[in-house]
Coordinates of C-alpha atoms in Angstrom, one line a residue:
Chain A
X1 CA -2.4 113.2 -47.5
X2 CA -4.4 110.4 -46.3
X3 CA -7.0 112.0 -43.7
X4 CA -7.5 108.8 -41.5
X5 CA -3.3 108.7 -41.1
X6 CA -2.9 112.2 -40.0
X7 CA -2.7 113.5 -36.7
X8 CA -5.5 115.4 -36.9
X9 CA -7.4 113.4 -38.8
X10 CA -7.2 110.6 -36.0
X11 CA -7.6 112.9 -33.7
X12 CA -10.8 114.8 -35.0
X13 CA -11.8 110.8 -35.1
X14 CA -11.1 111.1 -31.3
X15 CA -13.2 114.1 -30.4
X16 CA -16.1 112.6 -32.3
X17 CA -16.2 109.2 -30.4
X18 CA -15.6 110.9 -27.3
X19 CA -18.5 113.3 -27.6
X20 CA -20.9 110.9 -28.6
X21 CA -19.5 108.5 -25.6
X22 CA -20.2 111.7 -23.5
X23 CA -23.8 111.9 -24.2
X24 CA -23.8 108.2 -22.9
X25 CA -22.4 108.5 -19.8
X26 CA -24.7 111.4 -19.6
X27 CA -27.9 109.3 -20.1
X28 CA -26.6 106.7 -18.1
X29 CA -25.8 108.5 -15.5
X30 CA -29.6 109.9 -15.8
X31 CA -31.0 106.6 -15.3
X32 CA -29.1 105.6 -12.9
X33 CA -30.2 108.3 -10.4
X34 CA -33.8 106.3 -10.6
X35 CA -32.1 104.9 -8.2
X36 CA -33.4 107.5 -5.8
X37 CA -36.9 106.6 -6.7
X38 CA -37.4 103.3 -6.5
X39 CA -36.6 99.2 -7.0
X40 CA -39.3 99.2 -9.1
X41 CA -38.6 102.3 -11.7
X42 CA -35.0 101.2 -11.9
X43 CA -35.7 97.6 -12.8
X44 CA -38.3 98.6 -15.0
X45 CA -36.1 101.1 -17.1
X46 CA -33.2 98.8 -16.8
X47 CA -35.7 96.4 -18.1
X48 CA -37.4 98.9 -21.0
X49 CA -33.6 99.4 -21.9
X50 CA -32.5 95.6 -22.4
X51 CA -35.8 94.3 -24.0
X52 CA -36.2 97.4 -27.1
X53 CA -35.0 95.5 -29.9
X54 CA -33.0 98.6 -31.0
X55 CA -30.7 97.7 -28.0
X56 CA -28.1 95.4 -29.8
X57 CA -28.0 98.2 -32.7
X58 CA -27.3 101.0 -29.8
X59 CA -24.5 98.3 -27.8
X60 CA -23.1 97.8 -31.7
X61 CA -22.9 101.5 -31.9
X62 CA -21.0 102.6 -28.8
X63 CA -18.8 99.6 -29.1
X64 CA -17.4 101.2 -32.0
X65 CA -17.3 104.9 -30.6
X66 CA -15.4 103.3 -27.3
X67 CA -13.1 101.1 -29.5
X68 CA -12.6 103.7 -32.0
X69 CA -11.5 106.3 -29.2
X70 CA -9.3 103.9 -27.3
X71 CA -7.7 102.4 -30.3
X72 CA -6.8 105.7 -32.1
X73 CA -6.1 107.7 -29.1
X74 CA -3.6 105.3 -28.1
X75 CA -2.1 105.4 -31.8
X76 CA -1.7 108.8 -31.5
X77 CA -0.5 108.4 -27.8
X78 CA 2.3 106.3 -28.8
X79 CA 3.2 108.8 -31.7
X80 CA 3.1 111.0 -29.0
X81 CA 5.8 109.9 -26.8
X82 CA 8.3 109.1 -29.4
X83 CA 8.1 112.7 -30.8
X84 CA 10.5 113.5 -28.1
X85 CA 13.1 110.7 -27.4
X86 CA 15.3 113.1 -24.7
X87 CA 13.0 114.3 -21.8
X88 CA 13.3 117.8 -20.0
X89 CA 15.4 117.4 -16.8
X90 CA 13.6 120.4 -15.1
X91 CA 9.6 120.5 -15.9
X92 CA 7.9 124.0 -16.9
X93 CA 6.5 126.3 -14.0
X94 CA 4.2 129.3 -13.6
X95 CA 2.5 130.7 -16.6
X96 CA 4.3 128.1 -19.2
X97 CA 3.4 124.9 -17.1
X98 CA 0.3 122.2 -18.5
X99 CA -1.6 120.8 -16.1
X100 CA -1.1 117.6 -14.8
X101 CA -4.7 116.6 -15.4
X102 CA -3.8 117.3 -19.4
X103 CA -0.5 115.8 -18.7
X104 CA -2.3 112.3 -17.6
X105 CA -5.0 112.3 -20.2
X106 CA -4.0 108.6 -21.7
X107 CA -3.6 107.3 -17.5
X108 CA -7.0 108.6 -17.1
X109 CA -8.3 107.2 -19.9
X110 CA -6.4 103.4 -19.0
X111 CA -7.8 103.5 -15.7
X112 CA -11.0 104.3 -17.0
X113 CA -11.0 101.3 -20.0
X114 CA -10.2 99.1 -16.9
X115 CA -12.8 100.3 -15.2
X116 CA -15.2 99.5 -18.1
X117 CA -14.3 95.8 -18.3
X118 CA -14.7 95.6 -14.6
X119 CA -18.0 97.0 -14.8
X120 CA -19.8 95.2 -17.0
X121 CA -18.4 92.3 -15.7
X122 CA -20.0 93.4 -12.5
X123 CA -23.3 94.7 -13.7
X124 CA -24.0 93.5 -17.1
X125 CA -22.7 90.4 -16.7
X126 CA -23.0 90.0 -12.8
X127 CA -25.4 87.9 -10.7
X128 CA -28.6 87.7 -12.4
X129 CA -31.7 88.2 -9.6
X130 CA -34.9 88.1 -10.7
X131 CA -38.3 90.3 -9.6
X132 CA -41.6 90.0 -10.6
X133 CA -43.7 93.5 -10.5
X134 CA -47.1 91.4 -12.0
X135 CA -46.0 91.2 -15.7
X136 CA -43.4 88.5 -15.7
X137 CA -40.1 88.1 -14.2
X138 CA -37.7 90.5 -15.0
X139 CA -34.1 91.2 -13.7
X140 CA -33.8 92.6 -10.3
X141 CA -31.0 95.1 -11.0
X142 CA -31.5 97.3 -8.0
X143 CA -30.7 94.3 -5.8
X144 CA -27.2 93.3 -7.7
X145 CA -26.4 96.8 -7.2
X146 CA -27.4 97.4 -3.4
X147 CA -24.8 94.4 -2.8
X148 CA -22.0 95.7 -5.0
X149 CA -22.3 99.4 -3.4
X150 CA -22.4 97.7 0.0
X151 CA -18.3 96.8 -0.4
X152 CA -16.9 99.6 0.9
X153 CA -13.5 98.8 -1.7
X154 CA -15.5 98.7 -4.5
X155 CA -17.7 102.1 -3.4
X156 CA -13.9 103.6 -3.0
X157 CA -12.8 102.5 -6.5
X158 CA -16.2 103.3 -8.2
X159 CA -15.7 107.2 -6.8
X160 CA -11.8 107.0 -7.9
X161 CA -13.0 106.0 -11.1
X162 CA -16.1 108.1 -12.0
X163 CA -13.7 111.5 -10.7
X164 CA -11.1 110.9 -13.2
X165 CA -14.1 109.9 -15.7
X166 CA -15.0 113.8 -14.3
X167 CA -11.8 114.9 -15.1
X168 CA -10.9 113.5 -18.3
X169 CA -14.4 115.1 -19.8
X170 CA -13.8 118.6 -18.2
X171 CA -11.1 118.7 -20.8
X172 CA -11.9 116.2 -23.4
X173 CA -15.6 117.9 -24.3
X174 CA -14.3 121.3 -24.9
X175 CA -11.0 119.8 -26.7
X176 CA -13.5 118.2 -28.8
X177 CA -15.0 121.2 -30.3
X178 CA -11.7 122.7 -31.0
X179 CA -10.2 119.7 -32.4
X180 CA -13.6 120.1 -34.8
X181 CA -12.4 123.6 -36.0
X182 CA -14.5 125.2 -33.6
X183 CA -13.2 128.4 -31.8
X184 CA -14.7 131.4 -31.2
X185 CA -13.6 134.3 -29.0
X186 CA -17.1 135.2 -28.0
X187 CA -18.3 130.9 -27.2
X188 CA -14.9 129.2 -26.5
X189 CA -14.8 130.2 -23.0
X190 CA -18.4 129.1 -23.1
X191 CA -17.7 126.4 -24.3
X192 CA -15.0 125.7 -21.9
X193 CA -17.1 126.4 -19.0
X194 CA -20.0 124.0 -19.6
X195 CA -17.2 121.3 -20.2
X196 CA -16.1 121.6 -16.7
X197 CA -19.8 121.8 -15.4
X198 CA -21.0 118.7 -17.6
X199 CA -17.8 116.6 -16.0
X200 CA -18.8 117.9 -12.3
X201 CA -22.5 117.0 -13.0
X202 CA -22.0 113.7 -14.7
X203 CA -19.2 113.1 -11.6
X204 CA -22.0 114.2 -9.1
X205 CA -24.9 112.1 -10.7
X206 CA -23.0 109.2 -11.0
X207 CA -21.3 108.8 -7.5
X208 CA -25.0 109.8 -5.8
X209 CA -25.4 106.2 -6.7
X210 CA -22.8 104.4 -4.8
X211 CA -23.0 106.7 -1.9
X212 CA -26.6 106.3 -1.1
X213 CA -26.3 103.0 -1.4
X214 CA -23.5 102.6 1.2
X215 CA -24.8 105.2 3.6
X216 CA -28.8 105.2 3.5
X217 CA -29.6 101.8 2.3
Chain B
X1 CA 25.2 138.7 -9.2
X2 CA 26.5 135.1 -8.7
X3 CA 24.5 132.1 -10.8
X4 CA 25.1 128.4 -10.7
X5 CA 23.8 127.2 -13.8
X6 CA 23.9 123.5 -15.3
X7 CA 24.4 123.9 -19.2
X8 CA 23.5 121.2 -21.4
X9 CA 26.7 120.3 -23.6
X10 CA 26.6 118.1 -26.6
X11 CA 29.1 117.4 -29.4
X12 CA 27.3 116.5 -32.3
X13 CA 23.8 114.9 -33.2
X14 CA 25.8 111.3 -31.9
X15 CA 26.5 112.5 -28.9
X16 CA 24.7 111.4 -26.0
X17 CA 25.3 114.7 -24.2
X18 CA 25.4 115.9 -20.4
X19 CA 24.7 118.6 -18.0
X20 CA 28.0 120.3 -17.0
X21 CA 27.9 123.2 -14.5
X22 CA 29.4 126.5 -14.6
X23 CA 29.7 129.5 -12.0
X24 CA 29.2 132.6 -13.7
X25 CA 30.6 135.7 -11.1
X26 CA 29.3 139.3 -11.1
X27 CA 26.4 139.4 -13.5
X28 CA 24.6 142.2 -14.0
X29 CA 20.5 142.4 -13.4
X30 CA 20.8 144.8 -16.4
X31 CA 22.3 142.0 -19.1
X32 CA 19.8 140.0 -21.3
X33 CA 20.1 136.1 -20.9
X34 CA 22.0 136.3 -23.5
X35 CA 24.8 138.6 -22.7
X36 CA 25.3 136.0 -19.7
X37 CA 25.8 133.7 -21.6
X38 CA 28.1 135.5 -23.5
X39 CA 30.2 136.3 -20.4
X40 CA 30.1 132.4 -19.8
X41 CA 31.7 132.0 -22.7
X42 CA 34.0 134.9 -22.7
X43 CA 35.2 133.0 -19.4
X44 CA 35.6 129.4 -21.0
X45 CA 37.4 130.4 -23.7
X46 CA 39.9 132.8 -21.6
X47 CA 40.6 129.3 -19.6
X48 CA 41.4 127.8 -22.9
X49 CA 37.9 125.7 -23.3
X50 CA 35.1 125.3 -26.1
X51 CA 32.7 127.9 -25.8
X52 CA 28.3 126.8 -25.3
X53 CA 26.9 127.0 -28.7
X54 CA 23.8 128.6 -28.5
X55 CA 21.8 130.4 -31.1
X56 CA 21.0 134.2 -31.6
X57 CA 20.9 136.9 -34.0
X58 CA 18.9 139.7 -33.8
X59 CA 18.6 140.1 -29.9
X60 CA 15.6 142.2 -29.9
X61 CA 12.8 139.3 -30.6
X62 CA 12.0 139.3 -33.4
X63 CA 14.2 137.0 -35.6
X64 CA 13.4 133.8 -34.0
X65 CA 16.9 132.6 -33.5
X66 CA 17.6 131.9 -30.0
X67 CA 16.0 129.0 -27.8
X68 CA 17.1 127.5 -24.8
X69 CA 14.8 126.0 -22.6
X70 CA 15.7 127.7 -18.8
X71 CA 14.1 125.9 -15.7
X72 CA 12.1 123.9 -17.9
X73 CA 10.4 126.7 -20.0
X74 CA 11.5 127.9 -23.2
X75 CA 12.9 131.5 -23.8
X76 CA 12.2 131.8 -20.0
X77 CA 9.7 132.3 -17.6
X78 CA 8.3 135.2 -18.6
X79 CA 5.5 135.3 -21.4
X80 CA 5.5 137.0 -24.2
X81 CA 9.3 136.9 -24.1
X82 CA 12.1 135.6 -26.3
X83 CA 15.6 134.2 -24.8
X84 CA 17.4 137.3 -25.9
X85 CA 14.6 139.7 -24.3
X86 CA 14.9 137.7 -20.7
X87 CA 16.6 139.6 -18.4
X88 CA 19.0 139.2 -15.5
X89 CA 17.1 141.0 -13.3
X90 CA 14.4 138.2 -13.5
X91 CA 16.9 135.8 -11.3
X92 CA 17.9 136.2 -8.0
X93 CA 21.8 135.9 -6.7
X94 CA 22.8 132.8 -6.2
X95 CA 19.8 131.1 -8.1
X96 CA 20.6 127.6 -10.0
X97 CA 19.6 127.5 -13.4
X98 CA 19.3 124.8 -16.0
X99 CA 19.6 125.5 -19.6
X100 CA 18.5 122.7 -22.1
X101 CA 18.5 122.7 -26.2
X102 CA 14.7 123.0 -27.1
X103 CA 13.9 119.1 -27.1
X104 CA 11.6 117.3 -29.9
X105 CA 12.6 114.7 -32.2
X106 CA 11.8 116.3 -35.5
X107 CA 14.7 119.1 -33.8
X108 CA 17.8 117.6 -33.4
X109 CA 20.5 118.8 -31.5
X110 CA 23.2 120.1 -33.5
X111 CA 25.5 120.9 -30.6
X112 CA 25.0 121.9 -27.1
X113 CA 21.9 124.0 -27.0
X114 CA 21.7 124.7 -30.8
X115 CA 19.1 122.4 -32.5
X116 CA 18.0 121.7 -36.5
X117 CA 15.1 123.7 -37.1
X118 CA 14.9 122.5 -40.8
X119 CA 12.1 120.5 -40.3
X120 CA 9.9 124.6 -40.0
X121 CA 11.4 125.1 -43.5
X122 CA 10.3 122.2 -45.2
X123 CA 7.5 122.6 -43.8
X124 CA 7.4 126.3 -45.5
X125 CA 8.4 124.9 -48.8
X126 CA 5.1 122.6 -48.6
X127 CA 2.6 125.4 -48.8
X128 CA 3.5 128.0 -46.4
X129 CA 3.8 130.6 -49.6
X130 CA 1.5 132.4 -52.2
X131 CA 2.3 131.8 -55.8
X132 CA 2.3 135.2 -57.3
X133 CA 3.2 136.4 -60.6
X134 CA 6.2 138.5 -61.0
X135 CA 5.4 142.4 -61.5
X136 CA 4.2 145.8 -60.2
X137 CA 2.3 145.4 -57.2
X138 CA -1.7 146.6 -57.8
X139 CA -3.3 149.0 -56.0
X140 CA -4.0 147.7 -52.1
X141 CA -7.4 149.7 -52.5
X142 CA -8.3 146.4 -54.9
X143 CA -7.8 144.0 -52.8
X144 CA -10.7 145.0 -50.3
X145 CA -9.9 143.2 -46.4
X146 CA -12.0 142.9 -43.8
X147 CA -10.6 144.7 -40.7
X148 CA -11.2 141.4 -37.9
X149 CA -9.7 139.3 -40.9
X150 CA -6.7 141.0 -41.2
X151 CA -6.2 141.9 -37.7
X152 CA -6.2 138.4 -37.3
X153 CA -3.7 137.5 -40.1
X154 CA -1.7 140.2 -38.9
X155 CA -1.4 138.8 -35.3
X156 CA -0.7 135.2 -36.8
X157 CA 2.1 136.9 -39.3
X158 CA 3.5 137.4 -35.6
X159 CA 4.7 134.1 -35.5
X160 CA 8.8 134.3 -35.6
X161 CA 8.9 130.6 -36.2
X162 CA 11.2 130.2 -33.3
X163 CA 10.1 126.5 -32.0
X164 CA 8.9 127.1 -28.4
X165 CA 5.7 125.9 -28.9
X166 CA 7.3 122.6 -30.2
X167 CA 9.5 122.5 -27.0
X168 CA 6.9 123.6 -24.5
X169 CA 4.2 121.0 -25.8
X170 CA 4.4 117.7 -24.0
X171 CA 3.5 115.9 -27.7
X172 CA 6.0 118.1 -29.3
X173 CA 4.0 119.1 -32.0
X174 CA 4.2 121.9 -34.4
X175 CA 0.9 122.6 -34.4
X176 CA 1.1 126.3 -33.2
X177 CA 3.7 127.0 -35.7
X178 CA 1.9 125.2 -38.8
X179 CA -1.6 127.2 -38.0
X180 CA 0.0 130.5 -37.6
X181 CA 0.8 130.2 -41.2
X182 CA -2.3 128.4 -42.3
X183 CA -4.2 131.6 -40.8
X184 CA -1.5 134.1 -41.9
X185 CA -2.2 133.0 -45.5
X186 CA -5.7 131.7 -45.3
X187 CA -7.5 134.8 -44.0
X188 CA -6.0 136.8 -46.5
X189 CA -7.6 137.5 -50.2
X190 CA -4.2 136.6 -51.6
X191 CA -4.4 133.2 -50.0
X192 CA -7.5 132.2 -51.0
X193 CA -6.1 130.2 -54.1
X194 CA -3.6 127.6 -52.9
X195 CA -6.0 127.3 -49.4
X196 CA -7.1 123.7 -49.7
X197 CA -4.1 122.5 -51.4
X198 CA -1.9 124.9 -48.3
X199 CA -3.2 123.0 -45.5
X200 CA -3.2 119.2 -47.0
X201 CA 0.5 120.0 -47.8
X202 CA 1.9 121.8 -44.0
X203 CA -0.1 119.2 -42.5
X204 CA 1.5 116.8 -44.5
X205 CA 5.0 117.6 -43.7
X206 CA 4.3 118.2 -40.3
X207 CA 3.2 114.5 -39.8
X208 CA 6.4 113.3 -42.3
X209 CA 8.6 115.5 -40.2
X210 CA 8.0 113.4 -36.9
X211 CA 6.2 116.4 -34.8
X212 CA 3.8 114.9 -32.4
X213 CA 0.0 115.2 -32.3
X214 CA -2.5 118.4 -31.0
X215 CA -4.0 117.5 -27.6
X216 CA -5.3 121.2 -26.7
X217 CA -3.4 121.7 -23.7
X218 CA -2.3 125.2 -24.6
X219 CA 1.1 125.4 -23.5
X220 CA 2.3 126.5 -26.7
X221 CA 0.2 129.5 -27.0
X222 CA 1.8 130.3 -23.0
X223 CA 5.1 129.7 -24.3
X224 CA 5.1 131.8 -27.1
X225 CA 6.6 135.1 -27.6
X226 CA 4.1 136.4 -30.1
X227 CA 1.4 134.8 -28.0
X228 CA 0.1 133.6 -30.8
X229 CA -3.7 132.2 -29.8
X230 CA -5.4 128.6 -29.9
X231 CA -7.7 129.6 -32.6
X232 CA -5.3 129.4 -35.5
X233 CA -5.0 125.6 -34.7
X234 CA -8.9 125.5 -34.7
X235 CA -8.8 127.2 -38.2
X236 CA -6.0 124.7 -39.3
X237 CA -8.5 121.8 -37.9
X238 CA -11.3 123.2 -39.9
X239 CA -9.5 123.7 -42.9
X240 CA -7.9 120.3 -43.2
X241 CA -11.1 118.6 -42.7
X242 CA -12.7 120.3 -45.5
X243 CA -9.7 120.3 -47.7
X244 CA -9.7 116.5 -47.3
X245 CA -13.3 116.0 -48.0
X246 CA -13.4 118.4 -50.9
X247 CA -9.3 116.6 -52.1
X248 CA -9.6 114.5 -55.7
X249 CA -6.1 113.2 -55.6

């Protein structure tokens, strides 16, 4: 049995990649609330990020966790769908009924890919302002991003986005661990608790951004 | 009481199959699921028509026979609860009810709501067993236990092999079924020897069999009559991970 072909192989893969991808967001949604603080400490962070050498071998790295998760979730995804050809006419109620937000798992996670591309084509690779704080120019991030947040369509879809990102970790984190073999009566529920309040805080941090952008800026 | 229900009829695995409806007249609250259905067919075949195949055997939960998915969850609404244990009583005069065969690839439909469950057994025959040599049984008092490790086997041995956790799980995966053994045997002294070799094998011909993938949404634990619980498939998880590192084929 060949441990990368089997469902559970591919999908302990899966959990891996998506708990290292949810320490990202975490950090980035950390330094994004500088935001709060200052022009100045977010360009300068934004500017200690891009200029450490070890950058490219960090971008290399969660390239290969966000590939790796998309690529074999949607593998197992497709495997998924053909493992019942004939669907249910009536869908299950009450006690015996899954949620739809672990129904929609592989829509969240689409509309969060898209929302990737868009981003960095936004940010990252969006208009490039420069500021100069007395030690050279650097890029003026903060400014780029007081524009964006100041479209009210993109504020809309940036708060769509970043609550299914919410969503799809309040279940994805704690799946993780049990997809890893770990369950325990006495931590599980633990367990299944801090995933839902790491989702709402990474949610919350992240869409403080936008927000008081639009509405205090 | 008086039911409509919509029955899911089929003629063979070639069929493509369709919902046909029924009235069935002056059902008691006090008959299982089952005994309606009997009294369906009792009806069908007086008016000189085939019977609904369905299928039972012991009617008292614990064989694993009957299916049927009713109102879109299988062996019922109820938890805990096998077809054959679902009572009338739970249904309310003149309530419509739809009755499906349990739907997954890897269980084709035989004929109206009776599907294959073969793909369980080969399952079975790939490592769900202990190899033991013919003879007297030893002494239990040998083979010391611990009591949260075989309360834990015990509750997996629950497992009836019935298939609703296959038909309640969006993926249709076996995964509930193919723990419950893993654990079963696993916890226990006796199944310490074929283990490694146990889970490679199930999980193998799970994967062969065409059962979809684990994505921890629970629903086959809720579907289950046996209840049996979420961490079996963590144990399965953790087992087949290490039994693939530690694998020299």
């Amino acid at each position: 049995m060949n441990f990368w072909k089997s469902t559970i192989g591919q999908k302990q893969l899966v959990g891996l990649a998506g708990l290292a991808l949810a320490g990202f967001v975490l950090t980035h949604m950390l330094g994004n609330l500088l935001i709060l603080v200052g022009p100045r400490a977010y360009n300068e962070y934004s500017h200690a990020l891009v200029s450490n050498p070890l950058i490219y071998a960090a971008e290399v790295g969660l390239l290969v966790f966000f590939l790796g998760h998309v690529i074999v979730a949607m593998t197992l995804q497709k495997r998924n769908w053909k493992s019942r050809e004939v669907k249910y006419a009536v869908s299950a109620s009450g006690d015996k009924a899954t949620s739809p937000a672990k129904k929609s798992l592989w829509a969240q996670g689409m509309i969060i890919l898209i929302f990737v591309v868009l981003h960095l084509i936004t940010m990252k690779y969006g208009e490039y302002y420069t500021v100069n704080y007395g030690q050279g120019e650097i890029r003026d991030l903060h400014r780029l991003v007081v524009d964006v947040f100041h479209q009210p369509g993109y504020v809309i879809w940036y708060v769509i986005c970043l609550v299914l990102l919410g969503i799809h970790l309040s279940h994805g984190v704690a799946s993780s661990f049990q997809t890893l073999g770990f369950n325990h009566p006495k931590y599980t529920p633990k367990i299944k608790l801090g995933s839902c309040l790491f989702a709402a805080v990474v949610t919350a941090g992240f869409v403080v951004q936008p927000i008081y952008v639009y509405f205090l800026m | 009481m008086n039911l409509n229900l919509k029955i899911w009829r089929q003629k063979n695995s070639q069929d493509k199959g369709q919902f046909m409806e029924f009235h069935a007249k002056d059902i008691s609250e006090d008959m299982s699921f089952l005994e309606m259905m009997d009294v369906v067919n009792e009806q069908l075949i007086k008016d000189g028509k085939e019977p609904v195949e369905f299928d039972h055997d012991c009617r008292e939960g614990i064989c694993g026979a009957c299916s049927m998915v009713i109102n879109g969850n299988p062996h019922g609404p109820d938890k805990a609860t096998t077809t054959c244990q679902l009572h009338m009583r739970r249904f309310k005069d003149g309530d419509s009810i739809v009755i499906e065969p349990f739907r997954a690839k890897a269980f084709p439909v035989i004929r109206d709501l009776v599907v294959d469950r073969s793909a369980f057994d080969r399952i079975i025959e790939a490592g769900g067993f202990i190899s033991a040599s013919t003879g007297n049984a030893q002494d239990a008092n040998c083979l010391p236990i611990a009591k949260d490790h075989a309360d834990r086997a015990f509750s997996a041995a629950t497992c009836i092999g019935c298939g609703a956790c296959v038909a309640a799980c969006k993926n249709a995966s076996a995964s509930l079924f193919v723990s419950a053994k893993i654990a079963h045997l696993g916890l226990l002294p006796q199944g310490q020897a074929e283990r490694e070799r146990r889970a490679l094998r199930m999980v193998a011909a799970m994967d062969e069999s065409g059962f979809g993938g684990c994505t921890n949404t629970g629903a086959c634990s809720a579907a289950c009559p046996k209840e049996i619980g979420q961490e079996n498939i963590a144990m399965m998880n953790r087992d087949f991970m290490r039994s693939s590192a530690k694998n020299r084929d």
